PDB file of C-alpha atoms in Angstrom:
ATOM      1  CA  MET A   1    -178.268  25.104 139.447  1.00 49.00           C
ATOM      2  CA  GLY A   2    -176.043  27.394 137.393  1.00 57.00           C
ATOM      3  CA  ILE A   3    -173.678  26.115 134.697  1.00 64.00           C
ATOM      4  CA  ASN A   4    -170.698  26.836 136.951  1.00 61.00           C
ATOM      5  CA  ASP A   5    -172.078  24.252 139.373  1.00 60.00           C
ATOM      6  CA  TRP A   6    -172.208  21.538 136.688  1.00 68.00           C
ATOM      7  CA  PRO A   7    -169.462  18.901 136.374  1.00 59.00           C
ATOM      8  CA  ALA A   8    -166.652  20.356 134.275  1.00 59.00           C
ATOM      9  CA  ASP A   9    -167.098  17.861 131.420  1.00 63.00           C
ATOM     10  CA  GLU A  10    -170.762  18.902 131.027  1.00 72.00           C
ATOM     11  CA  ARG A  11    -170.164  22.652 130.744  1.00 80.00           C
ATOM     12  CA  PRO A  12    -170.427  23.804 127.113  1.00 86.00           C
ATOM     13  CA  ARG A  13    -167.277  25.908 127.089  1.00 86.00           C
ATOM     14  CA  GLU A  14    -165.145  23.275 128.768  1.00 88.00           C
ATOM     15  CA  LYS A  15    -166.564  20.564 126.497  1.00 88.00           C
ATOM     16  CA  LEU A  16    -165.698  22.651 123.432  1.00 89.00           C
ATOM     17  CA  LEU A  17    -162.146  23.226 124.600  1.00 89.00           C
ATOM     18  CA  GLU A  18    -161.628  19.556 125.381  1.00 87.00           C
ATOM     19  CA  LYS A  19    -163.439  17.865 122.481  1.00 88.00           C
ATOM     20  CA  GLY A  20    -164.042  20.524 119.842  1.00 90.00           C
ATOM     21  CA  ALA A  21    -167.087  22.506 118.746  1.00 88.00           C
ATOM     22  CA  SER A  22    -168.548  19.673 116.649  1.00 88.00           C
ATOM     23  CA  TYR A  23    -169.296  17.700 119.837  1.00 88.00           C
ATOM     24  CA  LEU A  24    -171.696  20.353 121.135  1.00 88.00           C
ATOM     25  CA  THR A  25    -175.440  20.451 120.541  1.00 90.00           C
ATOM     26  CA  ASP A  26    -177.091  23.521 119.012  1.00 91.00           C
ATOM     27  CA  ALA A  27    -178.263  24.540 122.485  1.00 89.00           C
ATOM     28  CA  GLU A  28    -174.759  24.226 123.939  1.00 89.00           C
ATOM     29  CA  LEU A  29    -173.208  26.267 121.116  1.00 89.00           C
ATOM     30  CA  LEU A  30    -175.893  28.914 121.521  1.00 88.00           C
ATOM     31  CA  ALA A  31    -175.319  28.950 125.294  1.00 87.00           C
ATOM     32  CA  ILE A  32    -171.666  29.875 124.743  1.00 87.00           C
ATOM     33  CA  PHE A  33    -172.805  32.667 122.431  1.00 85.00           C
ATOM     34  CA  ILE A  34    -175.466  33.946 124.882  1.00 82.00           C
ATOM     35  CA  ASN A  35    -172.954  33.580 127.745  1.00 79.00           C
ATOM     36  CA  THR A  36    -175.387  34.277 130.603  1.00 75.00           C
ATOM     37  CA  GLY A  37    -178.785  32.986 131.555  1.00 71.00           C
ATOM     38  CA  ILE A  38    -181.655  34.763 133.259  1.00 74.00           C
ATOM     39  CA  LYS A  39    -183.198  34.363 136.687  1.00 75.00           C
ATOM     40  CA  GLY A  40    -184.180  30.752 137.151  1.00 75.00           C
ATOM     41  CA  LYS A  41    -182.657  29.579 133.853  1.00 79.00           C
ATOM     42  CA  SER A  42    -179.125  28.710 132.860  1.00 81.00           C
ATOM     43  CA  ALA A  43    -177.734  29.787 129.488  1.00 82.00           C
ATOM     44  CA  VAL A  44    -178.366  26.242 128.207  1.00 86.00           C
ATOM     45  CA  ASP A  45    -181.981  26.286 129.433  1.00 85.00           C
ATOM     46  CA  LEU A  46    -182.509  29.664 127.795  1.00 85.00           C
ATOM     47  CA  SER A  47    -180.899  28.419 124.578  1.00 88.00           C
ATOM     48  CA  LYS A  48    -183.212  25.395 124.431  1.00 90.00           C
ATOM     49  CA  GLU A  49    -186.200  27.689 124.954  1.00 88.00           C
ATOM     50  CA  LEU A  50    -185.039  30.053 122.207  1.00 88.00           C
ATOM     51  CA  LEU A  51    -184.430  27.226 119.715  1.00 90.00           C
ATOM     52  CA  HIS A  52    -187.920  25.897 120.388  1.00 91.00           C
ATOM     53  CA  SER A  53    -189.468  29.365 120.080  1.00 90.00           C
ATOM     54  CA  PHE A  54    -187.746  30.227 116.780  1.00 91.00           C
ATOM     55  CA  GLY A  55    -188.028  26.724 115.330  1.00 90.00           C
ATOM     56  CA  GLY A  56    -184.328  25.911 115.244  1.00 89.00           C
ATOM     57  CA  LEU A  57    -180.894  27.450 114.945  1.00 86.00           C
ATOM     58  CA  ARG A  58    -181.227  28.649 111.359  1.00 82.00           C
ATOM     59  CA  PRO A  59    -184.445  30.698 111.900  1.00 84.00           C
ATOM     60  CA  LEU A  60    -182.867  32.188 115.016  1.00 88.00           C
ATOM     61  CA  LEU A  61    -179.761  33.279 113.112  1.00 84.00           C
ATOM     62  CA  LEU A  62    -181.929  34.771 110.352  1.00 79.00           C
ATOM     63  CA  ALA A  63    -184.290  36.621 112.706  1.00 87.00           C
ATOM     64  CA  SER A  64    -184.716  40.364 112.342  1.00 89.00           C
ATOM     65  CA  LYS A  65    -183.453  42.677 115.064  1.00 91.00           C
ATOM     66  CA  LYS A  66    -187.006  43.228 116.290  1.00 92.00           C
ATOM     67  CA  GLU A  67    -187.768  39.499 116.459  1.00 91.00           C
ATOM     68  CA  PHE A  68    -184.446  38.708 118.105  1.00 89.00           C
ATOM     69  CA  CYS A  69    -184.557  41.423 120.735  1.00 89.00           C
ATOM     70  CA  ALA A  70    -188.170  40.659 121.668  1.00 90.00           C
ATOM     71  CA  HIS A  71    -187.023  37.610 123.626  1.00 86.00           C
ATOM     72  CA  LEU A  72    -185.998  37.875 127.251  1.00 78.00           C
ATOM     73  CA  GLY A  73    -182.253  37.467 127.637  1.00 77.00           C
ATOM     74  CA  LEU A  74    -181.446  38.867 124.197  1.00 83.00           C
ATOM     75  CA  GLY A  75    -180.902  42.450 123.085  1.00 87.00           C
ATOM     76  CA  PRO A  76    -179.170  44.774 120.591  1.00 91.00           C
ATOM     77  CA  ALA A  77    -175.670  43.892 121.811  1.00 88.00           C
ATOM     78  CA  LYS A  78    -176.196  40.163 121.257  1.00 87.00           C
ATOM     79  CA  PHE A  79    -177.917  40.826 117.926  1.00 90.00           C
ATOM     80  CA  ALA A  80    -174.878  42.837 116.778  1.00 92.00           C
ATOM     81  CA  LEU A  81    -172.590  40.023 117.938  1.00 88.00           C
ATOM     82  CA  MET A  82    -174.640  37.473 116.005  1.00 86.00           C
ATOM     83  CA  GLN A  83    -174.541  39.558 112.825  1.00 88.00           C
ATOM     84  CA  ALA A  84    -170.787  39.953 113.163  1.00 91.00           C
ATOM     85  CA  MET A  85    -170.426  36.181 113.620  1.00 86.00           C
ATOM     86  CA  LEU A  86    -172.473  35.485 110.476  1.00 84.00           C
ATOM     87  CA  GLU A  87    -170.479  37.981 108.422  1.00 85.00           C
ATOM     88  CA  MET A  88    -167.222  36.418 109.593  1.00 87.00           C
ATOM     89  CA  SER A  89    -168.532  33.055 108.342  1.00 82.00           C
ATOM     90  CA  HIS A  90    -169.192  34.585 104.920  1.00 76.00           C
ATOM     91  CA  ARG A  91    -165.755  36.172 104.779  1.00 81.00           C
ATOM     92  CA  TYR A  92    -164.024  33.015 105.971  1.00 79.00           C
ATOM     93  CA  LEU A  93    -165.496  30.968 103.133  1.00 72.00           C
ATOM     94  CA  GLU A  94    -164.738  33.740 100.648  1.00 72.00           C
ATOM     95  CA  ALA A  95    -161.124  33.794 101.825  1.00 72.00           C
ATOM     96  CA  GLU A  96    -160.988  30.003 101.450  1.00 68.00           C
ATOM     97  CA  LEU A  97    -162.062  30.337  97.827  1.00 65.00           C
ATOM     98  CA  LYS A  98    -159.573  33.103  97.113  1.00 64.00           C
ATOM     99  CA  ARG A  99    -156.521  31.638  98.820  1.00 59.00           C
ATOM    100  CA  GLY A 100    -154.912  30.772  95.491  1.00 59.00           C
ATOM    101  CA  GLU A 101    -155.844  27.136  95.014  1.00 61.00           C
ATOM    102  CA  GLY A 102    -158.007  26.036  92.112  1.00 64.00           C
ATOM    103  CA  LEU A 103    -161.478  24.610  92.684  1.00 68.00           C
ATOM    104  CA  THR A 104    -161.442  20.867  92.214  1.00 63.00           C
ATOM    105  CA  SER A 105    -165.068  19.829  92.821  1.00 65.00           C
ATOM    106  CA  PRO A 106    -168.656  21.153  92.879  1.00 66.00           C
ATOM    107  CA  GLU A 107    -168.587  20.788  96.678  1.00 75.00           C
ATOM    108  CA  ALA A 108    -165.811  23.379  97.050  1.00 72.00           C
ATOM    109  CA  ALA A 109    -167.864  26.083  95.313  1.00 78.00           C
ATOM    110  CA  GLY A 110    -171.138  24.800  96.731  1.00 82.00           C
ATOM    111  CA  ARG A 111    -170.189  25.503 100.341  1.00 81.00           C
ATOM    112  CA  TYR A 112    -169.530  29.164  99.570  1.00 80.00           C
ATOM    113  CA  LEU A 113    -172.519  29.648  97.253  1.00 85.00           C
ATOM    114  CA  LYS A 114    -174.863  27.961  99.718  1.00 84.00           C
ATOM    115  CA  LEU A 115    -173.936  30.421 102.442  1.00 79.00           C
ATOM    116  CA  GLN A 116    -174.306  33.363 100.066  1.00 81.00           C
ATOM    117  CA  LEU A 117    -177.608  32.410  98.433  1.00 86.00           C
ATOM    118  CA  ARG A 118    -179.593  29.855 100.415  1.00 82.00           C
ATOM    119  CA  ASP A 119    -181.432  32.174 102.773  1.00 79.00           C
ATOM    120  CA  LEU A 120    -182.359  34.942 100.337  1.00 82.00           C
ATOM    121  CA  PRO A 121    -186.160  35.445 100.168  1.00 79.00           C
ATOM    122  CA  HIS A 122    -186.032  36.081  96.409  1.00 84.00           C
ATOM    123  CA  GLU A 123    -184.434  34.253  93.498  1.00 88.00           C
ATOM    124  CA  VAL A 124    -181.098  35.538  92.194  1.00 91.00           C
ATOM    125  CA  PHE A 125    -178.629  34.508  89.513  1.00 91.00           C
ATOM    126  CA  ALA A 126    -174.916  34.756  90.319  1.00 93.00           C
ATOM    127  CA  LEU A 127    -171.541  34.066  88.718  1.00 93.00           C
ATOM    128  CA  LEU A 128    -168.306  32.777  90.197  1.00 92.00           C
ATOM    129  CA  LEU A 129    -165.521  33.875  87.833  1.00 93.00           C
ATOM    130  CA  LEU A 130    -162.340  31.785  87.590  1.00 92.00           C
ATOM    131  CA  ASP A 131    -158.958  32.037  85.892  1.00 91.00           C
ATOM    132  CA  ASN A 132    -157.500  29.291  83.686  1.00 89.00           C
ATOM    133  CA  GLN A 133    -156.329  27.373  86.777  1.00 86.00           C
ATOM    134  CA  HIS A 134    -159.840  27.573  88.276  1.00 86.00           C
ATOM    135  CA  ARG A 135    -158.803  30.057  90.945  1.00 85.00           C
ATOM    136  CA  VAL A 136    -161.509  32.483  92.026  1.00 85.00           C
ATOM    137  CA  LEU A 137    -161.336  35.977  90.554  1.00 88.00           C
ATOM    138  CA  HIS A 138    -164.709  37.417  91.493  1.00 89.00           C
ATOM    139  CA  PHE A 139    -168.231  36.619  92.710  1.00 89.00           C
ATOM    140  CA  GLU A 140    -171.238  38.706  91.767  1.00 90.00           C
ATOM    141  CA  VAL A 141    -175.031  38.523  91.878  1.00 89.00           C
ATOM    142  CA  LEU A 142    -176.163  39.672  88.448  1.00 88.00           C
ATOM    143  CA  PHE A 143    -179.920  39.262  88.252  1.00 83.00           C
ATOM    144  CA  ARG A 144    -182.830  39.127  90.656  1.00 79.00           C
ATOM    145  CA  GLY A 145    -186.183  37.490  89.994  1.00 73.00           C
ATOM    146  CA  THR A 146    -187.551  34.312  88.480  1.00 63.00           C
ATOM    147  CA  LEU A 147    -184.992  32.625  86.268  1.00 56.00           C
ATOM    148  CA  ASP A 148    -186.346  32.639  82.717  1.00 49.00           C
ATOM    149  CA  GLY A 149    -185.396  33.930  79.301  1.00 42.00           C
ATOM    150  CA  ALA A 150    -186.513  37.463  80.114  1.00 42.00           C
ATOM    151  CA  SER A 151    -184.600  37.900  83.378  1.00 74.00           C
ATOM    152  CA  VAL A 152    -181.069  36.726  82.513  1.00 80.00           C
ATOM    153  CA  TYR A 153    -179.261  38.579  79.755  1.00 86.00           C
ATOM    154  CA  PRO A 154    -176.324  36.790  78.081  1.00 90.00           C
ATOM    155  CA  ARG A 155    -174.841  40.143  77.026  1.00 91.00           C
ATOM    156  CA  GLU A 156    -174.496  41.250  80.671  1.00 92.00           C
ATOM    157  CA  VAL A 157    -172.917  37.925  81.598  1.00 93.00           C
ATOM    158  CA  VAL A 158    -170.385  38.253  78.764  1.00 95.00           C
ATOM    159  CA  LYS A 159    -169.575  41.854  79.791  1.00 94.00           C
ATOM    160  CA  LEU A 160    -168.825  40.805  83.369  1.00 95.00           C
ATOM    161  CA  VAL A 161    -166.671  37.875  82.259  1.00 96.00           C
ATOM    162  CA  LEU A 162    -164.635  40.083  79.921  1.00 96.00           C
ATOM    163  CA  ALA A 163    -164.252  42.785  82.579  1.00 95.00           C
ATOM    164  CA  HIS A 164    -162.506  40.287  84.874  1.00 95.00           C
ATOM    165  CA  ASN A 165    -160.679  38.423  82.100  1.00 95.00           C
ATOM    166  CA  ALA A 166    -162.158  35.164  83.331  1.00 95.00           C
ATOM    167  CA  ALA A 167    -161.353  31.876  81.630  1.00 95.00           C
ATOM    168  CA  ALA A 168    -164.178  29.866  83.197  1.00 95.00           C
ATOM    169  CA  VAL A 169    -167.361  30.406  85.186  1.00 95.00           C
ATOM    170  CA  ILE A 170    -169.604  28.622  87.632  1.00 94.00           C
ATOM    171  CA  MET A 171    -173.207  29.779  87.426  1.00 94.00           C
ATOM    172  CA  ALA A 172    -175.533  29.609  90.407  1.00 93.00           C
ATOM    173  CA  HIS A 173    -179.033  30.511  91.413  1.00 91.00           C
ATOM    174  CA  ASN A 174    -181.198  29.811  94.417  1.00 90.00           C
ATOM    175  CA  HIS A 175    -184.659  28.331  94.844  1.00 88.00           C
ATOM    176  CA  PRO A 176    -186.221  30.085  97.875  1.00 85.00           C
ATOM    177  CA  SER A 177    -188.771  27.255  98.080  1.00 82.00           C
ATOM    178  CA  GLY A 178    -185.903  25.022  99.195  1.00 81.00           C
ATOM    179  CA  ILE A 179    -186.489  22.515  96.368  1.00 83.00           C
ATOM    180  CA  ALA A 180    -183.314  22.510  94.281  1.00 83.00           C
ATOM    181  CA  GLU A 181    -184.501  20.475  91.302  1.00 86.00           C
ATOM    182  CA  PRO A 182    -183.682  22.126  87.933  1.00 88.00           C
ATOM    183  CA  SER A 183    -186.614  23.336  85.841  1.00 86.00           C
ATOM    184  CA  ASN A 184    -186.891  23.470  82.060  1.00 88.00           C
ATOM    185  CA  ALA A 185    -186.186  27.217  82.284  1.00 86.00           C
ATOM    186  CA  ASP A 186    -183.016  26.489  84.284  1.00 88.00           C
ATOM    187  CA  GLU A 187    -181.774  24.103  81.611  1.00 90.00           C
ATOM    188  CA  LEU A 188    -182.664  26.506  78.801  1.00 90.00           C
ATOM    189  CA  ILE A 189    -180.839  29.516  80.235  1.00 90.00           C
ATOM    190  CA  THR A 190    -177.831  27.319  81.037  1.00 92.00           C
ATOM    191  CA  LYS A 191    -177.666  26.267  77.390  1.00 92.00           C
ATOM    192  CA  ARG A 192    -178.031  29.872  76.154  1.00 92.00           C
ATOM    193  CA  LEU A 193    -175.281  31.168  78.426  1.00 94.00           C
ATOM    194  CA  LYS A 194    -172.968  28.281  77.623  1.00 94.00           C
ATOM    195  CA  GLU A 195    -173.344  29.022  73.907  1.00 95.00           C
ATOM    196  CA  ALA A 196    -172.772  32.760  74.436  1.00 95.00           C
ATOM    197  CA  LEU A 197    -169.649  32.200  76.527  1.00 96.00           C
ATOM    198  CA  ALA A 198    -168.277  29.632  74.085  1.00 96.00           C
ATOM    199  CA  CYS A 199    -168.117  32.455  71.516  1.00 95.00           C
ATOM    200  CA  ILE A 200    -165.439  34.136  73.656  1.00 95.00           C
ATOM    201  CA  ASP A 201    -163.700  30.864  74.615  1.00 95.00           C
ATOM    202  CA  VAL A 202    -164.926  30.858  78.215  1.00 96.00           C
ATOM    203  CA  ARG A 203    -165.873  27.510  79.735  1.00 95.00           C
ATOM    204  CA  VAL A 204    -168.936  26.891  81.893  1.00 95.00           C
ATOM    205  CA  LEU A 205    -167.755  24.448  84.556  1.00 93.00           C
ATOM    206  CA  ASP A 206    -171.058  24.077  86.355  1.00 93.00           C
ATOM    207  CA  HIS A 207    -174.432  25.513  87.222  1.00 94.00           C
ATOM    208  CA  LEU A 208    -175.374  25.016  90.873  1.00 92.00           C
ATOM    209  CA  ILE A 209    -178.899  25.317  92.232  1.00 92.00           C
ATOM    210  CA  ILE A 210    -178.997  26.297  95.891  1.00 91.00           C
ATOM    211  CA  GLY A 211    -181.889  25.148  98.052  1.00 87.00           C
ATOM    212  CA  ASP A 212    -182.238  23.205 101.269  1.00 84.00           C
ATOM    213  CA  GLY A 213    -179.765  20.358 101.541  1.00 82.00           C
ATOM    214  CA  GLU A 214    -176.812  20.010  99.229  1.00 84.00           C
ATOM    215  CA  PRO A 215    -176.589  22.133  96.047  1.00 88.00           C
ATOM    216  CA  VAL A 216    -177.627  20.422  92.833  1.00 90.00           C
ATOM    217  CA  SER A 217    -174.822  20.352  90.253  1.00 91.00           C
ATOM    218  CA  PHE A 218    -175.660  20.406  86.542  1.00 92.00           C
ATOM    219  CA  ALA A 219    -172.202  18.991  85.816  1.00 90.00           C
ATOM    220  CA  ALA A 220    -172.675  16.068  88.202  1.00 88.00           C
ATOM    221  CA  ARG A 221    -176.028  15.280  86.576  1.00 90.00           C
ATOM    222  CA  GLY A 222    -174.632  15.457  83.068  1.00 90.00           C
ATOM    223  CA  LEU A 223    -176.766  18.481  82.150  1.00 89.00           C
ATOM    224  CA  LEU A 224    -173.942  20.652  80.788  1.00 86.00           C
TER     225      LEU A 224
END
């Protein structure tokens, strides 16, 4: 039985329009994205099969073009659509940060930084630069590699801050392992950068570690 033969309140698109996207399962959301099934399988059946094959929605969204297109019912056109959808998500959150309102909590920055950094296969160190009302001026990934004294240079951080005339910063780095607990090296480099930025009267509001789950905030843990 095709989706069009289902009761109206069970069809993914109709359910979304009536109740909202949050009421849909991963398979139902994916079915709307896929749009059509294949012979013998509805779009929902195909979506369930794909989620099982990839190991969930996140691995599916992060799949390479080759991996994605290798599955029956998918192809370059749907891969391009998926990439466009992901990029729109990034830009939406970036626009939210830059809409002119100051950041008021670690969660506000964490949502954006999580999307930017969580799924990178390598460790990076990034800065969110803010004005004196905590409005976002600029975001930039500065360093790549294991976070230790040799890989993060306070001079480069200071140069970037001065270039954008920032009054405050939020530091961030990711743990590709998914475990977001701060290490001794994390605490040491945070202290070094805080001291360097204090010399030019720039405040460090937080250092967020991005892994699986919610970002870990140095400020919330009293580590700043």
